[in-house]
XYZ file of N, CA and C in Angstrom:
735
model
N 0.714 -1.178 0.019
C -0.078 0.132 -0.004
C 0.955 1.370 0.152
N 0.386 2.338 -0.739
C 1.343 3.290 -0.759
C 1.327 4.303 0.076
N 2.248 4.898 0.711
C 2.145 5.690 1.913
C 1.275 6.987 1.969
N 0.546 7.372 2.438
C -0.395 8.274 2.703
C 0.818 9.651 2.648
N 0.427 10.719 1.941
C 0.961 11.875 1.607
C 0.307 12.790 2.084
N 0.856 14.200 2.363
C 0.269 15.174 3.111
C -1.036 15.972 2.199
N -0.941 15.721 0.877
C -2.120 16.132 0.112
C -2.950 15.235 0.160
N -2.925 14.266 0.624
C -3.641 13.017 0.376
C -4.944 13.425 1.747
N -4.592 14.214 2.690
C -5.574 14.447 3.848
C -6.145 15.764 3.921
N -7.411 15.862 4.446
C -8.203 16.959 4.913
C -7.537 17.617 5.978
N -6.765 18.334 5.886
C -6.360 18.847 7.013
C -7.385 19.904 7.872
N -8.370 20.545 6.857
C -9.160 21.630 7.317
C -10.228 20.861 8.467
N -10.083 19.529 8.262
C -11.048 18.884 9.511
C -10.382 18.216 10.782
N -8.931 18.870 10.759
C -8.152 18.395 11.773
C -9.086 18.681 13.401
N -9.067 17.808 14.249
C -10.187 17.657 15.243
C -9.166 18.664 16.393
N -9.346 20.003 16.489
C -8.732 20.737 17.171
C -8.833 20.369 18.627
N -10.280 20.390 18.913
C -10.678 20.237 20.502
C -10.283 18.949 20.865
N -10.360 18.071 20.119
C -9.931 16.696 20.699
C -8.478 17.055 20.985
N -7.671 17.756 20.042
C -6.143 17.549 19.974
C -5.813 18.220 21.257
N -6.438 19.655 21.796
C -6.351 20.353 23.005
C -6.562 19.167 24.125
N -7.305 18.695 23.981
C -7.920 18.226 25.431
C -7.053 16.770 25.820
N -6.605 16.223 24.674
C -5.759 15.022 24.630
C -4.196 15.844 25.127
N -3.558 16.795 24.962
C -2.444 17.415 24.974
C -2.112 18.483 25.543
N -3.173 19.474 25.550
C -2.753 20.875 26.101
C -3.418 21.543 27.286
N -4.549 20.574 27.630
C -5.564 21.321 28.582
C -4.637 21.314 29.942
N -3.586 20.581 30.113
C -2.888 20.726 31.336
C -1.244 20.535 30.785
N -0.486 21.057 31.742
C 0.990 21.197 31.139
C 1.342 19.888 31.755
N 1.889 19.180 30.475
C 2.274 17.534 30.832
C 4.058 17.713 31.202
N 4.429 16.918 31.611
C 6.041 16.563 31.702
C 6.944 16.806 30.678
N 6.341 15.937 29.336
C 7.104 16.273 28.331
C 7.118 17.807 27.884
N 6.107 18.751 27.733
C 6.197 19.470 27.278
C 6.958 20.812 28.149
N 6.722 20.535 29.489
C 7.857 21.164 30.308
C 9.108 21.152 29.916
N 9.519 19.743 29.263
C 10.912 19.551 28.927
C 11.382 20.281 27.627
N 10.265 20.170 26.644
C 10.382 20.978 25.546
C 10.581 22.431 25.843
N 9.851 23.054 26.545
C 9.843 24.621 27.058
C 11.311 24.775 27.420
N 11.770 23.794 28.677
C 13.068 24.013 29.004
C 14.041 23.990 27.943
N 14.000 23.316 26.845
C 15.010 23.213 26.018
C 15.132 24.427 24.818
N 13.594 24.549 24.788
C 13.531 26.037 23.782
C 13.645 27.000 24.441
N 13.554 27.309 25.869
C 13.913 28.361 26.362
C 15.395 28.498 26.616
N 16.139 27.647 26.845
C 17.558 27.697 26.704
C 18.040 28.238 25.088
N 17.502 27.899 24.360
C 17.826 28.373 23.025
C 17.202 29.866 22.489
N 16.215 30.081 23.349
C 15.836 31.498 22.915
C 16.617 32.561 23.884
N 16.881 32.107 25.014
C 17.781 32.771 25.849
C 19.370 33.238 25.332
N 19.676 32.877 24.232
C 20.908 33.309 23.645
C 20.774 34.783 22.952
N 19.503 35.050 22.534
C 19.352 36.275 21.800
C 18.819 37.219 22.733
N 19.307 38.324 22.092
C 18.902 39.859 22.951
C 17.291 39.898 22.913
N 16.690 40.600 23.583
C 15.299 40.853 23.532
C 14.839 41.556 22.541
N 14.044 40.807 21.439
C 13.439 41.543 20.442
C 14.376 41.818 19.155
N 15.362 41.016 19.105
C 16.611 41.174 18.212
C 16.413 40.469 16.894
N 15.317 39.730 16.522
C 14.945 39.086 15.374
C 13.718 39.673 14.952
N 13.872 40.136 13.817
C 12.950 41.344 13.086
C 11.543 40.266 12.841
N 12.066 39.015 11.979
C 11.040 37.951 11.909
C 11.160 36.782 12.270
N 10.191 35.908 13.066
C 10.402 34.947 13.360
C 9.155 33.956 13.010
N 9.370 32.647 12.665
C 8.591 31.485 12.037
C 8.031 30.545 12.820
N 6.806 30.153 12.869
C 6.403 28.953 13.541
C 5.998 28.174 12.357
N 6.687 27.223 11.804
C 6.487 26.226 10.795
C 5.540 25.299 10.771
N 4.153 25.601 10.629
C 2.974 24.846 10.746
C 2.545 24.739 11.955
N 1.924 25.868 12.535
C 1.895 26.505 13.671
C 0.809 25.346 14.530
N -0.351 24.992 13.939
C -1.576 24.283 14.602
C -1.871 25.189 15.585
N -2.644 24.368 16.658
C -3.319 25.216 18.073
C -2.650 25.298 19.192
N -1.166 24.783 18.822
C -0.317 25.047 20.220
C 0.357 26.320 20.221
N -0.056 27.117 21.325
C 0.337 28.266 21.370
C 1.784 28.587 22.445
N 2.337 27.377 22.762
C 3.329 27.679 23.548
C 4.587 27.905 22.717
N 5.068 27.463 21.770
C 6.034 28.022 20.841
C 5.725 29.428 20.452
N 4.587 29.771 20.289
C 4.564 31.283 20.038
C 5.088 31.948 21.264
N 4.949 31.663 22.333
C 4.943 32.319 23.578
C 6.509 32.427 23.964
N 7.058 31.421 23.431
C 8.532 31.168 23.771
C 9.288 32.105 22.801
N 8.856 32.140 21.703
C 9.491 33.221 20.660
C 9.344 34.615 20.964
N 8.177 34.854 21.684
C 8.207 36.454 21.854
C 9.353 37.223 22.724
N 9.831 36.750 23.422
C 10.946 37.739 23.898
C 12.052 38.013 23.031
N 12.316 37.142 21.767
C 13.706 37.395 20.968
C 13.148 37.965 19.666
N 11.456 38.032 19.491
C 11.192 38.474 18.122
C 10.142 39.355 18.171
N 10.451 40.460 17.153
C 9.306 41.495 17.114
C 7.934 41.231 16.511
N 8.310 39.789 15.499
C 7.032 39.473 14.783
C 7.426 38.140 14.620
N 6.161 37.176 14.655
C 6.031 35.926 14.806
C 5.167 35.648 13.855
N 5.291 35.007 12.323
C 4.618 34.275 11.708
C 4.151 33.014 12.167
N 2.684 32.982 12.369
C 2.164 31.444 12.651
C 1.742 30.864 11.348
N 2.427 30.234 10.588
C 1.870 29.810 9.328
C 1.160 28.311 9.487
N 0.110 28.094 9.170
C -0.890 26.775 9.232
C -1.515 26.729 8.077
N -1.787 25.399 7.697
C -2.775 25.319 6.459
C -4.027 25.112 6.789
N -4.232 24.314 8.182
C -5.564 23.842 8.210
C -6.542 25.073 8.812
N -7.795 25.097 8.199
C -8.878 26.204 8.310
C -9.295 25.923 9.688
N -9.158 24.923 10.342
C -9.639 24.526 11.951
C -8.396 25.247 12.636
N -7.265 24.913 12.471
C -6.098 25.377 12.973
C -5.918 27.016 13.198
N -6.389 27.661 11.989
C -6.030 28.850 11.726
C -7.303 29.354 12.481
N -8.472 29.335 12.521
C -9.810 29.771 13.356
C -9.234 29.755 15.001
N -8.920 28.489 15.182
C -8.457 28.549 16.833
C -7.302 29.486 17.010
N -6.389 29.712 16.060
C -5.344 30.775 16.737
C -5.966 32.060 16.585
N -6.691 32.279 15.605
C -7.301 33.338 15.358
C -8.298 34.125 16.700
N -8.882 32.941 17.144
C -9.591 33.368 18.079
C -8.945 33.664 19.394
N -7.792 32.979 19.869
C -6.749 33.141 20.867
C -6.056 34.672 20.616
N -6.192 35.072 19.518
C -5.413 36.338 19.362
C -6.308 37.424 19.508
N -7.433 37.350 19.048
C -8.938 38.554 19.043
C -9.516 38.643 20.350
N -9.483 37.307 21.060
C -10.258 37.354 22.282
C -9.094 36.706 23.460
N -9.679 36.646 24.470
C -8.776 36.383 25.505
C -8.479 34.819 25.499
N -7.035 34.416 25.389
C -6.534 33.088 25.096
C -7.100 32.216 26.177
N -7.131 30.835 25.965
C -7.899 30.008 27.101
C -6.921 30.058 28.294
N -7.781 30.110 29.238
C -6.842 29.924 30.962
C -5.687 28.640 30.915
N -6.413 27.639 29.958
C -5.354 26.636 30.017
C -3.908 27.040 29.650
N -3.604 28.112 28.666
C -2.292 28.302 28.524
C -1.489 29.361 29.426
N -2.442 29.640 30.745
C -1.673 30.516 31.642
C -0.289 29.753 32.237
N -0.740 28.437 32.829
C 0.508 27.727 33.276
C 1.883 27.741 32.171
N 1.575 27.510 30.785
C 2.622 27.640 30.022
C 3.153 28.800 30.045
N 2.411 29.857 30.199
C 3.192 31.093 29.886
C 4.118 31.447 30.995
N 3.293 30.826 32.408
C 4.121 31.002 33.673
C 5.435 30.468 33.313
N 5.752 29.273 33.179
C 6.772 28.366 32.879
C 7.636 29.012 32.103
N 7.180 29.291 31.067
C 8.015 29.900 29.895
C 9.104 31.196 30.161
N 7.948 31.943 31.080
C 8.559 33.503 31.588
C 9.625 33.159 32.784
N 9.292 31.967 33.655
C 10.148 31.546 34.609
C 11.740 31.383 33.730
N 11.503 30.543 32.773
C 12.927 30.125 32.374
C 13.716 31.054 31.352
N 12.544 32.193 30.937
C 13.455 33.363 30.539
C 12.441 34.578 30.617
N 12.976 35.231 31.818
C 12.485 36.550 32.166
C 12.031 37.593 31.105
N 13.020 37.551 29.864
C 12.520 38.858 29.101
C 11.441 38.396 28.672
N 10.350 37.533 28.543
C 9.215 37.079 27.878
C 8.188 38.496 28.656
N 7.126 38.993 27.894
C 6.118 39.837 28.325
C 5.739 39.254 29.771
N 5.256 40.071 30.433
C 4.638 39.468 31.773
C 3.179 39.043 31.598
N 2.516 39.315 30.708
C 1.069 38.560 30.594
C 0.918 37.965 29.177
N 0.014 36.866 29.135
C -0.120 35.866 28.135
C -0.501 36.787 26.785
N -1.509 37.706 26.705
C -1.810 38.518 25.738
C -0.585 39.175 25.095
N -0.053 40.023 26.143
C 1.136 40.626 25.757
C 2.104 39.834 24.890
N 2.488 38.559 25.415
C 3.343 37.474 24.742
C 2.951 37.176 23.347
N 1.813 37.377 23.143
C 1.022 36.875 21.759
C 1.002 38.361 20.847
N 1.305 39.289 21.109
C 0.968 40.461 20.586
C 1.422 40.853 19.245
N 2.769 39.965 19.056
C 3.428 40.073 17.794
C 3.263 38.831 16.978
N 2.280 37.865 17.375
C 1.998 36.864 16.172
C 1.087 37.337 15.111
N 1.277 36.994 13.873
C 0.471 37.001 12.941
C 0.420 35.748 12.109
N -1.032 35.255 12.433
C -1.584 34.190 11.817
C -1.560 34.108 10.236
N -1.124 33.259 9.602
C -0.965 33.188 8.044
C -1.297 31.729 7.984
N -2.359 31.710 6.764
C -3.225 30.564 6.515
C -2.746 30.373 5.101
N -1.916 29.316 5.049
C -1.167 29.408 4.094
C -0.440 27.795 3.904
N 0.153 27.314 2.910
C 1.044 25.942 2.920
C 2.347 26.697 3.233
N 2.866 25.915 4.000
C 4.496 25.888 4.756
C 5.428 25.950 3.582
N 4.858 24.712 2.356
C 5.592 24.756 1.261
C 5.907 25.668 0.189
N 5.313 26.551 0.300
C 5.200 27.835 -0.312
C 6.019 29.120 0.154
N 6.721 28.911 1.503
C 7.226 30.001 1.941
C 8.694 30.301 1.123
N 9.188 31.626 0.966
C 9.900 31.439 0.412
C 11.320 31.438 1.023
N 12.304 31.100 0.484
C 13.517 30.471 1.296
C 14.166 31.930 1.781
N 15.137 31.625 3.248
C 15.652 32.757 3.497
C 14.861 33.961 4.128
N 13.599 33.832 4.432
C 12.542 34.635 4.960
C 12.943 35.224 6.441
N 13.338 34.389 7.407
C 13.237 34.411 8.682
C 14.677 34.730 9.192
N 14.743 35.174 10.506
C 15.996 35.124 11.333
C 15.980 33.917 12.366
N 14.884 33.389 12.933
C 14.551 32.286 13.403
C 13.187 31.328 12.993
N 13.608 30.213 13.005
C 12.242 29.489 12.868
C 12.388 28.368 13.695
N 11.350 27.796 14.276
C 10.587 26.851 14.932
C 9.670 26.139 14.522
N 9.882 24.966 14.786
C 8.682 23.876 14.155
C 8.668 22.580 15.266
N 7.358 22.314 15.558
C 6.858 21.496 16.663
C 5.946 20.470 16.261
N 6.248 19.058 16.092
C 5.590 17.936 15.962
C 4.708 18.097 14.663
N 5.470 18.698 13.521
C 4.820 18.790 12.144
C 5.329 17.540 11.089
N 6.512 17.765 10.883
C 7.198 17.213 9.622
C 6.750 15.529 9.543
N 6.796 15.178 11.049
C 6.888 13.643 11.071
C 5.515 13.278 11.373
N 4.434 14.290 11.334
C 3.237 13.836 11.545
C 2.266 14.689 10.644
N 2.637 14.828 9.324
C 1.631 15.383 8.135
C 2.003 14.197 7.033
N 2.782 13.156 7.218
C 3.112 12.388 6.208
C 3.448 10.839 6.663
N 3.172 9.971 5.685
C 4.198 8.811 6.094
C 4.855 8.404 5.212
N 5.437 9.262 4.132
C 6.499 9.388 3.266
C 7.970 9.703 3.847
N 8.901 9.057 3.759
C 10.244 9.704 4.171
C 10.625 10.685 3.632
N 10.514 10.714 2.209
C 11.199 11.501 1.377
C 10.267 13.076 1.603
N 8.981 12.666 2.019
C 8.136 13.869 2.229
C 8.677 14.776 3.287
N 8.816 13.537 4.225
C 9.223 14.367 5.831
C 10.624 15.036 5.488
N 11.515 14.416 4.903
C 12.924 15.314 4.585
C 12.470 16.258 3.535
N 12.065 16.235 3.069
C 11.322 17.722 2.149
C 10.686 18.748 3.129
N 9.869 18.643 3.843
C 9.385 19.690 5.033
C 10.582 19.793 5.764
N 11.461 18.857 6.269
C 12.530 19.253 7.018
C 13.550 20.571 6.505
N 13.761 20.050 5.094
C 15.051 20.826 4.331
C 13.924 22.129 4.106
N 12.768 22.168 3.740
C 11.893 23.581 3.820
C 12.287 24.434 4.970
N 11.834 23.833 6.367
C 12.147 24.486 7.423
C 13.426 25.193 7.517
N 14.528 23.844 7.284
C 16.037 24.621 7.590
C 16.153 25.808 6.431
N 15.482 25.865 5.361
C 15.796 26.992 4.478
C 14.938 28.275 4.686
N 13.834 27.998 5.305
C 13.143 29.308 5.722
C 13.999 30.149 6.388
N 14.879 30.224 7.094
C 15.773 31.289 7.753
C 16.762 31.579 6.649
N 17.335 32.855 7.173
C 18.556 33.289 6.436
C 19.859 32.665 6.730
N 20.966 32.325 5.443
C 21.957 31.624 5.921
C 22.428 32.279 7.378
N 22.930 31.327 8.245
C 23.331 31.864 9.583
C 22.065 31.967 10.583
N 20.672 31.912 10.253
C 19.692 32.109 10.909
C 19.392 30.823 11.993
N 18.891 30.749 12.725
C 18.701 29.925 13.885
C 17.499 29.020 13.851
N 17.463 27.707 14.238
C 16.501 26.866 14.118
C 16.182 26.088 15.550
N 15.024 25.833 15.922
C 14.881 25.016 16.799
C 13.250 24.264 16.428
N 13.356 22.706 16.774
C 12.549 22.334 16.901
C 12.267 21.073 17.742
N 11.032 20.255 17.452
C 10.728 19.039 18.401
C 9.937 18.123 17.495
N 10.359 16.783 17.674
C 9.608 15.852 16.741
C 9.337 14.681 18.005
N 7.925 14.187 17.375
C 7.857 12.803 18.214
C 8.589 11.875 17.592
N 9.100 10.775 18.587
C 10.003 9.982 18.244
C 8.963 8.620 17.732
N 9.664 7.991 16.962
C 9.004 6.591 16.134
C 7.475 6.725 16.390
N 7.086 7.841 15.790
C 5.423 8.179 15.810
C 4.693 7.372 14.464
N 4.188 6.463 14.938
C 3.402 5.801 13.765
C 1.816 6.612 13.192
N 1.274 6.009 12.280
C -0.158 6.513 11.816
C -0.765 6.448 13.558
N -1.357 7.762 13.797
C -1.975 7.883 14.984
C -3.410 8.250 15.010
N -3.771 8.164 16.507
C -5.564 8.785 16.400
C -5.718 10.023 17.303
N -6.548 10.918 16.783
C -6.833 12.084 17.795
C -8.165 11.499 17.756
N -8.776 11.953 18.955
C -10.279 11.895 19.299
C -10.598 10.439 19.112
N -12.176 10.020 19.153
C -12.459 8.850 19.192
C -12.363 7.703 17.844
N -12.421 8.816 16.799
C -12.152 7.996 15.247
C -11.056 8.668 14.025
N -10.819 9.736 14.327
C -9.986 10.434 13.490
C -8.330 9.705 13.591
N -7.729 9.182 12.457
C -6.648 8.878 12.244
C -5.902 9.768 11.258
N -4.159 10.132 11.553
C -3.691 10.821 10.840
C -2.331 10.367 10.607
N -1.505 10.317 9.243
C -0.507 10.317 9.001
C 0.952 10.319 10.011
N 1.604 9.431 10.062
C 2.779 9.487 10.947
C 4.069 8.872 10.309
N 5.155 9.304 10.423
C 6.525 8.890 9.933
C 7.409 8.706 10.853
N 7.726 7.571 11.383
C 8.639 7.448 12.499
C 10.187 7.711 12.331
N 10.444 8.317 13.208
C 11.934 9.168 12.967
C 12.668 9.041 14.516
N 13.837 9.124 14.534
C 14.372 9.008 15.793
C 15.766 10.102 15.927
N 16.698 10.190 16.934
C 17.475 11.264 16.628
C 18.628 11.077 15.935
N 18.670 9.831 15.259
C 19.891 9.405 14.327
C 19.474 10.085 13.023
N 18.071 9.589 12.681
C 17.427 10.007 11.528
C 17.221 11.726 11.251
N 16.822 12.313 12.418
C 17.000 13.558 12.596
C 17.792 14.360 12.090
N 19.255 13.771 12.573
C 20.815 14.208 12.497
C 21.102 14.177 11.062
N 20.366 12.877 10.579
C 20.798 12.637 9.011
C 20.321 13.818 8.310
N 19.130 13.823 8.211
C 18.303 14.883 7.397
C 18.761 16.199 7.790
N 19.015 16.517 8.703
C 19.363 18.155 8.937
C 21.020 18.439 8.496
N 21.803 17.621 9.018
C 23.125 17.782 8.768
C 23.714 18.605 7.474
N 23.174 17.908 6.237
C 23.726 18.480 5.000
C 23.132 20.221 5.542
N 22.264 20.596 5.766
C 22.076 22.066 5.824
C 22.289 22.931 6.996
N 22.931 22.311 7.768
C 23.212 23.085 9.225
C 24.356 22.795 9.541
N 24.670 23.650 10.799
C 26.131 23.843 11.467
C 25.629 24.014 12.976
N 26.536 23.547 13.633
C 26.137 23.660 15.398
C 25.068 22.786 15.735
N 24.638 21.948 14.669
C 23.496 20.825 14.940
C 23.433 20.179 16.402
N 22.560 20.284 17.278
C 22.587 19.754 18.547
C 21.074 18.707 18.556
N 21.297 17.445 18.783
C 19.953 16.431 18.597
C 19.879 15.689 19.901
N 18.791 15.799 20.954
C 18.879 15.252 22.027
C 17.462 14.733 21.829
N 16.997 13.961 23.137
C 15.749 13.322 23.149
C 15.346 13.190 24.523
N 14.107 13.067 24.753
C 13.608 12.666 26.161
C 12.409 11.268 26.261
N 12.215 10.693 27.160
C 11.498 9.674 26.883
C 10.119 9.819 26.903
N 9.317 8.806 26.273
C 7.878 8.938 26.453
C 7.275 9.905 27.797
N 6.140 10.036 27.592
C 5.289 10.729 28.828
C 4.096 9.870 28.807
N 4.353 9.195 30.268
C 3.301 8.230 30.681
C 1.681 8.951 30.883
N 1.890 10.342 31.182
C 0.822 11.365 31.396
C -0.296 11.537 30.119
N 0.635 11.280 28.893
C 0.084 11.653 27.639
C -0.651 10.623 26.824
N -1.812 10.551 26.116
C -2.107 9.411 25.317
C -1.103 8.633 24.820
N -0.944 7.178 24.617
C -0.466 6.403 24.162
C -0.488 6.496 22.636
N 0.062 7.448 21.932
C 0.028 7.433 20.283
C 0.735 6.312 19.279
N 1.835 5.678 20.318
C 2.699 4.776 19.730
C 4.027 5.197 19.908
N 4.237 6.616 19.905
C 5.588 6.808 20.271
C 6.575 6.377 21.256
N 7.856 6.737 20.904
C 8.755 6.453 22.219
C 9.339 7.787 22.879
N 8.740 8.979 22.628
C 9.330 10.098 23.291
C 9.365 11.063 22.214
N 10.376 11.865 22.375
C 10.203 13.329 21.823
C 11.647 13.528 21.407
N 12.370 14.002 20.268
C 13.518 14.348 19.476
C 13.179 15.867 19.393
N 14.522 16.486 20.304
C 14.777 18.023 20.168
C 16.195 18.431 19.599
N 15.829 19.579 18.852
C 17.040 20.302 17.856
C 17.162 21.433 17.876
N 18.447 21.809 17.893
C 18.685 22.836 17.783
C 19.765 23.256 16.771
N 19.809 24.365 15.882
C 20.865 24.360 14.972
C 20.948 25.714 14.240
N 21.785 25.933 13.428
C 21.943 27.664 12.392
C 21.910 26.833 10.996
N 21.431 27.425 10.035
C 21.305 27.478 8.809
C 22.809 27.702 8.129
N 23.211 26.324 7.414
C 24.826 26.344 7.006
C 25.120 27.923 6.385
N 26.174 28.601 6.174
C 26.381 29.716 5.785
C 25.990 29.695 3.880
N 26.907 28.325 3.592
C 26.910 28.088 2.086
C 27.082 26.914 1.806
């Protein structure tokens, strides 16, 4: 059977509320670990030193946008799913869900340069409804990607293409930070919906990013028993800079 590719999937029907309920209504230990990793990455930058940052395939997850706020004057949250875009727009136009307050508090505890309130942390975010594959190369100073490339296709070549587009989204010498589900198979969200997965591990992530980056650091954390069992074995975390030439 041919692998499911990104364009085979109706992303507009992504079950946002089920996804949030399973993953982000409370702050799980694995996300605290991701936040710690990403906070260390962002602390290397002076406040607001990045003119433009990117969240590559933002989905309905607000904490990567919060994390980028200290370093970035503008954050483009690029998302293809109409359901994801609608959720993000509501969070910015109205008061963000209270469930994100503990995430903001942890982010600010780890990086005091963050704005003191959640609405102010999100003030620089611009939601962009579009295909991340259409982004021009070299448009951003910093790019973040969280649980995207390995969760939108079963095709390893397409996973690699998404990763390379992510790496090329920043200027040469620009900075990258990312998180991946480790060994994620095709997975379920909510009671019925199923979505494509491409199993990867630290060695695979290193191999995919090494040709385009330098200062590449790849680590992992174990599976989180407080999360639903999606079949993964943990998370893979990455930081790097885009190779100059």
